[in-house]
Coordinates of C-alpha atoms in Angstrom, one line a residue:
M1 CA 3.7 19.1 104.1
P2 CA 4.5 15.3 106.4
F3 CA 3.4 12.3 104.0
L4 CA 0.7 11.8 107.3
A5 CA -0.1 14.6 108.0
A6 CA -1.4 15.5 103.6
V7 CA -3.4 12.1 103.1
S8 CA -5.1 13.5 106.3
A9 CA -5.8 16.5 104.5
A10 CA -6.7 15.0 101.1
R11 CA -9.4 12.7 102.6
T12 CA -11.2 15.9 104.2
M13 CA -10.8 17.6 100.9
A14 CA -12.3 15.2 99.8
K15 CA -14.6 15.1 101.9
K16 CA -16.4 18.7 100.5
T17 CA -19.1 18.8 98.4
P18 CA -18.1 20.1 94.8
T19 CA -19.6 23.1 96.0
Q20 CA -16.9 23.4 98.2
L21 CA -14.3 22.2 96.5
A22 CA -14.9 24.7 93.5
R23 CA -14.4 27.7 96.0
T24 CA -9.9 26.1 96.9
L25 CA -9.3 26.2 93.1
A26 CA -7.6 29.2 91.2
S27 CA -8.9 32.4 89.8
V28 CA -8.4 35.5 87.4
V29 CA -9.3 38.6 88.6
D30 CA -11.5 40.0 85.5
A31 CA -9.5 41.9 83.4
P32 CA -9.8 43.3 79.9
K33 CA -10.6 40.6 77.1
L34 CA -7.3 39.3 76.2
H35 CA -6.4 39.3 71.8
A36 CA -3.6 38.0 71.6
H37 CA -1.0 38.0 67.8
Y38 CA 1.4 35.8 66.7
P39 CA 3.3 36.6 63.8
V40 CA 3.3 35.2 61.3
V41 CA 5.7 33.6 58.2
P42 CA 4.2 35.8 55.5
G43 CA 2.2 33.8 52.6
S44 CA 2.3 31.5 55.8
L45 CA -1.8 30.0 56.7
T46 CA -3.4 32.0 59.6
A47 CA -5.5 30.4 62.4
H48 CA -7.4 31.6 65.0
L49 CA -8.8 30.3 68.1
Q50 CA -11.9 31.6 69.7
L51 CA -13.0 31.6 73.1
R52 CA -17.0 31.5 73.2
S53 CA -15.8 34.5 76.5
G54 CA -14.5 36.3 74.2
E55 CA -10.9 36.3 74.1
T56 CA -8.7 35.4 70.8
F57 CA -5.9 34.1 69.7
T58 CA -4.2 34.7 66.6
G59 CA -1.2 32.2 64.5
G60 CA 0.0 29.5 62.5
S61 CA -2.0 27.0 60.2
F62 CA 0.0 23.9 60.5
G63 CA -3.0 21.4 60.3
A64 CA -6.8 21.1 57.8
A65 CA -7.4 24.0 56.4
S66 CA -10.5 23.8 58.8
A67 CA -13.2 25.2 61.6
T68 CA -14.4 23.6 64.4
V69 CA -15.8 23.9 68.0
G70 CA -15.3 21.8 70.7
E71 CA -14.5 22.8 74.6
T72 CA -11.0 24.3 74.9
V73 CA -8.7 21.9 77.9
F74 CA -5.2 21.0 78.2
T75 CA -2.9 18.9 79.3
T76 CA 0.1 18.7 80.9
S77 CA 1.7 16.2 79.6
L78 CA 4.9 16.6 78.5
V79 CA 4.8 13.6 76.1
G80 CA 2.9 11.0 74.0
Y81 CA 0.5 13.8 72.0
P82 CA 0.5 11.1 69.3
E83 CA -1.7 8.7 72.0
S84 CA -3.5 11.9 73.6
M85 CA -4.7 13.1 70.5
T86 CA -6.7 9.1 69.2
D87 CA -7.1 9.1 73.0
P88 CA -11.8 8.8 72.8
S89 CA -12.2 10.0 75.7
Y90 CA -10.6 13.6 74.5
R91 CA -14.4 14.1 71.9
G92 CA -15.0 17.2 71.4
Q93 CA -12.7 18.4 72.4
L94 CA -10.5 21.5 71.6
L95 CA -7.0 20.6 73.3
V96 CA -4.3 22.2 74.4
F97 CA -1.0 20.5 75.3
T98 CA 0.9 23.0 78.3
Q99 CA 4.0 21.7 77.4
P100 CA 5.7 24.7 74.9
L101 CA 7.5 22.3 72.4
I102 CA 4.5 19.2 70.5
G103 CA 6.1 17.4 66.6
N104 CA 9.3 17.4 67.3
Y105 CA 9.5 13.4 67.0
G106 CA 6.6 13.3 64.3
V107 CA 3.8 10.0 64.1
P108 CA 5.3 6.7 64.4
R109 CA 4.3 4.2 61.5
R110 CA 0.1 2.5 62.1
T111 CA 2.2 -0.6 62.9
R112 CA -0.1 -3.3 65.0
D113 CA 0.5 -6.1 67.9
S114 CA -0.9 -10.4 68.7
Y115 CA -4.3 -8.3 69.2
G116 CA -4.2 -7.0 66.2
L117 CA -4.3 -3.6 68.2
L118 CA -2.0 -0.2 67.1
K119 CA 0.6 0.3 68.7
H120 CA 1.0 3.6 68.9
F121 CA -2.5 5.0 69.4
E122 CA -4.8 3.9 71.4
S123 CA -8.0 4.2 68.1
E124 CA -8.4 4.3 64.1
R125 CA -8.3 8.2 64.2
I126 CA -7.5 11.5 65.8
Q127 CA -10.6 11.7 68.4
C128 CA -10.2 15.8 69.2
S129 CA -11.9 18.2 67.3
G130 CA -8.5 20.8 67.2
V131 CA -4.8 21.4 68.9
V132 CA -3.3 24.3 70.5
V133 CA 0.5 25.1 70.2
S134 CA 3.1 27.3 72.2
D135 CA 5.2 25.9 69.1
Y136 CA 5.1 22.8 66.8
A137 CA 8.3 21.9 64.8
T138 CA 8.6 21.7 61.7
K139 CA 11.3 19.3 61.6
Y140 CA 10.9 15.8 62.5
S141 CA 13.0 13.4 64.2
H142 CA 12.4 9.7 65.7
W143 CA 13.2 6.3 64.3
N144 CA 10.3 5.1 64.3
A145 CA 7.6 8.8 62.8
V146 CA 6.5 8.3 59.4
E147 CA 4.9 11.2 59.0
S148 CA 4.9 15.7 60.5
L149 CA 2.3 16.1 63.0
S150 CA 0.8 19.4 60.4
E151 CA 0.5 16.2 57.6
W152 CA -1.2 13.6 60.2
C153 CA -3.0 17.1 60.9
A154 CA -4.2 17.6 57.8
R155 CA -5.0 14.0 56.6
E156 CA -7.6 13.2 59.3
G157 CA -9.2 17.1 58.9
V158 CA -8.4 18.4 62.3
P159 CA -6.9 21.9 62.3
A160 CA -4.6 23.3 64.6
I161 CA -2.6 26.4 65.2
T162 CA 0.6 27.0 66.5
G163 CA 2.2 30.3 68.8
V164 CA -0.3 30.3 70.7
D165 CA 0.4 32.7 75.1
T166 CA -0.9 28.7 76.6
R167 CA 0.8 30.1 79.7
A168 CA -2.4 32.6 79.3
L169 CA -4.9 30.8 78.0
V170 CA -4.5 27.8 80.4
H171 CA -4.8 31.1 83.2
I172 CA -8.1 31.6 81.5
L173 CA -9.3 28.0 81.4
R174 CA -7.8 27.4 85.2
G175 CA -10.0 30.3 86.1
Q176 CA -12.9 30.6 84.5
G177 CA -13.9 26.8 83.2
S178 CA -14.0 24.9 81.0
T179 CA -14.6 27.2 77.5
L180 CA -16.5 26.5 74.5
G181 CA -14.1 27.7 71.7
S182 CA -14.0 28.3 67.6
L183 CA -10.3 27.2 65.9
S184 CA -10.3 27.8 62.6
A185 CA -7.8 28.5 59.6
G186 CA -8.3 31.6 57.7
A187 CA -6.7 35.4 57.0
Q188 CA -9.4 36.2 59.7
P189 CA -11.0 34.7 63.1
L190 CA -15.3 34.5 61.9
D191 CA -17.5 36.7 63.0
A192 CA -18.3 35.5 66.6
A193 CA -21.9 36.3 66.1
S194 CA -21.9 33.8 63.1
I195 CA -20.1 30.9 65.1
S196 CA -22.8 28.0 66.5
W197 CA -21.4 27.0 69.9
V198 CA -22.3 24.3 70.5
D199 CA -21.4 22.2 73.5
P200 CA -20.0 18.9 72.8
N201 CA -21.4 17.6 76.5
A202 CA -24.7 17.7 75.5
D203 CA -24.6 14.9 72.9
N204 CA -24.1 11.1 74.2
L205 CA -20.0 11.2 73.2
V206 CA -20.7 8.4 74.4
A207 CA -22.7 6.0 71.6
Q208 CA -20.4 8.3 69.2
A209 CA -16.8 6.9 70.5
S210 CA -18.0 2.2 70.6
T211 CA -18.1 0.4 69.1
D212 CA -21.3 -0.3 67.2
D213 CA -20.2 -4.8 66.8
I214 CA -19.7 -7.7 70.0
R215 CA -15.5 -7.6 68.8
V216 CA -13.5 -11.3 71.3
F217 CA -9.8 -10.7 71.0
N218 CA -6.8 -13.0 72.6
P219 CA -10.3 -15.5 72.2
A220 CA -8.0 -18.2 73.8
G221 CA -7.7 -16.9 77.1
D222 CA -8.5 -18.8 79.8
V223 CA -11.6 -16.5 81.2
H224 CA -14.1 -14.2 80.2
V225 CA -13.9 -10.4 80.3
A226 CA -16.8 -8.2 79.6
L227 CA -16.0 -5.2 78.3
I228 CA -18.0 -2.2 77.8
D229 CA -16.9 0.4 75.0
C230 CA -17.9 3.8 76.0
G231 CA -14.8 4.6 74.2
V232 CA -12.2 2.5 75.2
K233 CA -8.0 2.9 74.7
Y234 CA -6.9 0.5 72.7
N235 CA -3.9 -0.7 75.8
I236 CA -7.0 -1.3 77.9
I237 CA -7.7 -4.0 75.2
R238 CA -3.6 -4.9 74.9
S239 CA -3.4 -5.3 79.1
L240 CA -6.5 -7.3 79.6
C241 CA -4.8 -9.4 77.4
D242 CA -1.4 -8.9 78.4
Q243 CA -2.9 -11.2 81.3
G244 CA -4.5 -13.8 79.9
A245 CA -8.4 -13.0 79.7
R246 CA -10.2 -13.1 76.2
V247 CA -11.3 -10.1 75.9
S248 CA -15.7 -9.8 74.1
L249 CA -15.5 -5.9 73.6
V250 CA -19.6 -4.7 73.8
P251 CA -21.4 -1.5 73.2
W252 CA -22.1 0.5 75.3
N253 CA -25.7 -0.1 76.6
H254 CA -25.2 -3.7 75.5
D255 CA -27.5 -5.6 78.2
V256 CA -24.7 -8.2 79.7
M257 CA -27.7 -9.2 81.9
A258 CA -29.0 -11.2 78.9
N259 CA -26.3 -13.3 79.4
L260 CA -24.3 -11.9 83.0
S261 CA -23.1 -16.1 83.1
A262 CA -21.4 -16.1 80.3
Y263 CA -18.6 -13.3 82.1
D264 CA -16.2 -15.0 84.7
G265 CA -15.8 -10.9 85.1
I266 CA -17.5 -7.2 83.5
F267 CA -14.7 -4.1 83.2
I268 CA -16.5 -1.1 81.8
S269 CA -13.9 1.0 80.4
N270 CA -12.9 5.4 79.8
G271 CA -14.6 7.4 77.7
P272 CA -16.0 10.6 76.6
G273 CA -18.6 14.0 77.9
S274 CA -20.9 13.7 81.1
P275 CA -21.8 10.4 82.3
T276 CA -25.2 11.1 82.5
H277 CA -26.5 10.4 79.3
C278 CA -25.2 6.8 79.7
T279 CA -28.9 5.2 81.6
E280 CA -29.3 2.0 79.4
T281 CA -25.7 1.5 81.1
I282 CA -26.2 2.7 84.2
S283 CA -30.1 0.9 84.4
Q284 CA -27.7 -2.6 83.0
L285 CA -24.6 -1.5 86.2
R286 CA -27.1 -1.0 88.8
R287 CA -29.5 -4.7 88.0
A288 CA -25.7 -6.4 87.9
F289 CA -24.7 -5.0 90.8
A290 CA -27.6 -6.1 92.9
V291 CA -27.5 -10.2 91.3
Y292 CA -23.8 -10.7 90.5
Q293 CA -21.3 -11.9 91.9
R294 CA -18.0 -12.2 89.7
P295 CA -15.4 -8.8 89.8
I296 CA -16.6 -6.0 88.1
F297 CA -13.3 -2.8 87.4
G298 CA -14.5 1.1 85.8
I299 CA -12.3 3.5 84.9
C300 CA -12.2 7.1 84.0
M301 CA -16.1 6.8 82.9
G302 CA -16.2 3.4 83.6
N303 CA -15.7 4.5 87.7
Q304 CA -18.2 7.5 86.5
L305 CA -21.3 5.1 85.6
M306 CA -20.6 2.8 88.0
G307 CA -20.6 6.0 91.0
L308 CA -24.1 6.8 89.8
A309 CA -25.5 2.8 89.6
A310 CA -24.5 3.1 93.3
G311 CA -26.0 6.1 93.9
L312 CA -23.9 8.6 93.9
N313 CA -23.8 12.0 91.6
A314 CA -21.9 13.3 88.8
Y315 CA -21.2 17.0 89.0
K316 CA -17.7 18.7 86.5
L317 CA -14.8 19.4 87.4
R318 CA -14.0 23.2 86.0
F319 CA -11.2 23.2 85.0
G320 CA -10.6 18.6 84.6
N321 CA -7.8 16.8 85.5
R322 CA -5.3 15.9 82.6
G323 CA -1.8 14.8 82.5
H324 CA 1.1 12.6 83.3
N325 CA 0.9 12.8 86.8
Q326 CA -1.7 13.6 89.0
P327 CA -1.5 11.8 92.8
A328 CA -3.7 9.3 94.2
V329 CA -3.9 8.6 97.3
D330 CA -5.1 4.5 98.4
L331 CA -7.1 5.1 101.4
T332 CA -7.0 1.7 102.3
N333 CA -3.6 1.2 102.9
G334 CA -2.2 4.8 102.8
K335 CA -0.1 5.3 100.0
C336 CA 0.0 7.5 96.9
V337 CA 0.5 7.1 93.4
I338 CA 1.2 9.4 89.9
T339 CA -1.0 8.9 87.4
S340 CA -2.2 9.2 84.1
Q341 CA -6.2 11.2 84.1
N342 CA -8.3 12.6 81.7
H343 CA -12.0 13.9 82.7
G344 CA -14.0 16.2 83.1
Y345 CA -16.1 14.8 85.5
A346 CA -16.1 13.3 88.9
L347 CA -17.6 11.4 91.4
D348 CA -19.2 13.8 94.5
D349 CA -18.6 10.7 97.6
S350 CA -19.2 13.2 100.2
V351 CA -21.9 10.9 101.7
M352 CA -21.2 7.1 100.6
P353 CA -24.1 4.6 100.4
E354 CA -24.6 2.2 101.8
G355 CA -21.9 -0.9 101.8
W356 CA -19.7 1.4 99.3
A357 CA -16.2 3.5 100.3
R358 CA -13.5 6.2 98.4
Y359 CA -10.8 4.1 97.4
Y360 CA -8.3 7.1 95.5
V361 CA -8.6 10.4 96.9
N362 CA -6.7 13.0 94.7
A363 CA -4.3 14.6 96.2
N364 CA -4.2 18.2 94.8
D365 CA -8.1 19.0 95.3
G366 CA -9.2 16.1 96.9
S367 CA -11.6 15.2 94.2
N368 CA -13.7 11.2 93.9
E369 CA -10.2 9.1 92.3
G370 CA -11.9 5.4 92.9
I371 CA -14.9 3.3 95.3
R372 CA -14.8 0.0 96.3
H373 CA -17.5 -2.3 97.6
L374 CA -17.0 -3.4 101.0
E375 CA -18.1 -7.2 100.6
K376 CA -18.2 -8.0 97.0
P377 CA -15.7 -7.1 94.6
F378 CA -16.7 -4.7 93.0
R379 CA -14.0 -1.5 92.1
S380 CA -13.3 1.4 89.9
V381 CA -10.4 4.1 89.6
Q382 CA -10.2 7.4 87.9
F383 CA -7.0 6.8 86.5
H384 CA -5.7 5.4 83.8
P385 CA -3.6 2.3 85.3
E386 CA -3.0 1.6 81.3
A387 CA -1.9 4.9 81.5
K388 CA -0.3 5.5 77.2
G389 CA 1.2 7.5 77.9
G390 CA 1.9 8.2 81.7
P391 CA 3.2 7.4 84.2
L392 CA 2.9 2.7 85.1
D393 CA 2.0 3.4 89.6
T394 CA -1.1 1.0 89.3
G395 CA -0.3 -1.1 85.7
Y396 CA -0.5 -3.5 88.3
L397 CA -5.1 -3.3 89.1
F398 CA -4.5 -5.0 85.8
A399 CA -3.0 -7.9 87.5
E400 CA -5.1 -7.8 90.4
F401 CA -7.7 -7.9 88.2
V402 CA -8.2 -10.8 86.1
D403 CA -6.5 -12.8 88.6
S404 CA -9.2 -12.1 91.2
V405 CA -11.5 -12.3 88.2
R406 CA -9.9 -16.2 87.6
A407 CA -9.1 -17.5 91.2
A408 CA -13.4 -16.8 91.2
K409 CA -14.0 -19.6 88.2
Q410 CA -11.6 -21.9 89.7
A411 CA -13.4 -21.8 92.7
G412 CA -16.4 -22.3 90.9
L413 CA -19.0 -18.9 91.6
A414 CA -21.8 -19.1 90.5
A415 CA -22.4 -15.2 88.6
T416 CA -26.0 -14.4 89.7
L417 CA -27.1 -15.3 93.2
S418 CA -29.7 -16.9 91.9
E419 CA -27.4 -19.6 90.5
D420 CA -26.1 -19.9 93.7
C421 CA -29.2 -20.3 95.3
S422 CA -30.3 -23.2 92.4
A423 CA -27.6 -24.6 92.7
S424 CA -27.8 -25.4 96.9
A425 CA -31.7 -26.3 96.4
Q426 CA -30.2 -28.8 93.8
A427 CA -27.5 -30.3 95.8
A428 CA -30.2 -30.5 99.0
T429 CA -32.2 -32.8 96.7
A430 CA -30.1 -34.6 95.2

């Protein structure tokens, strides 16, 4: 299909309702529940992945000898398992890697950069509840590795299973959607009737992943950005600091309105779970939209929260978009970029609120990939321009944001309309 025709098709897909979108996705024919067993070396510990829908996978355990329940999701990323596993957006999830061989380059040392951030991880610990792979590499080789993936998982109390037919598992998940699963280590699977199937998305995972205190990074930066932490990846902080910004990391429910004029710009991070739990953040953004004149930008969860604040609704995708190869079309110029993504919810942009427009659209399924205000400097994207890991096609968005913040500051743009009106009144009476 010619590229312009593909863009047109993506735009058409983007206009469909969530129900219409669901009908276009893959499905599987009803079949007997799969029970797969992978032969384990005698004397080795076995592990069991049990889906709430009835399918079971038995293989080898290479993580903690424990049990957990989470939403079973898959990522198509080929590299970057340390970054993916420490991404707070995977909180509460059993992470299935479709890349067959995992663990071959071990786990890197905990080196920190000049901002005090871990260089090779996206947070301080493993965030996913469990790990599912086809083939775990028992021997690793990399100049920067200090331990195996097995040692890391065991040390942090995260169960992991190898020997799973991940192609069959992903086929199930694509057909019936992301499903609650139980991952346990032991000789026998857990009694299904005794498993407490707690959906992590029923909780406010953002509140769990967010910082409790305000933290400042790159204090000598020439512009001050408030970064609302919904479960931020370290490379988002780093990317803003690299552009010369002073970054104040604030809790997800921080009252930014109380000191709005102190910020030259506002940034909303990625995060786990459903955006509908973040009512305080949505309320803060809605109030900021009404009076704030300086740039606002959101990524992933930030895109969804900005959309909800603008008047859109969010819905749960059948199996989400997670990986490093998602194509997104910029609707302002028709260009397609390859992006890193990790989300299970999306905005319903079939009808846009007055003053707002779609910014990016997913070229695969037509789901929303960003929104923008038609007059004010407010924009957001569903994908991850900071990558880690993934393609670097959209890293320029950080430069554009900080440059716009800097330009607004240099132009003397007041933070709010009331300040602008007050300054005008003072000038008139002078």
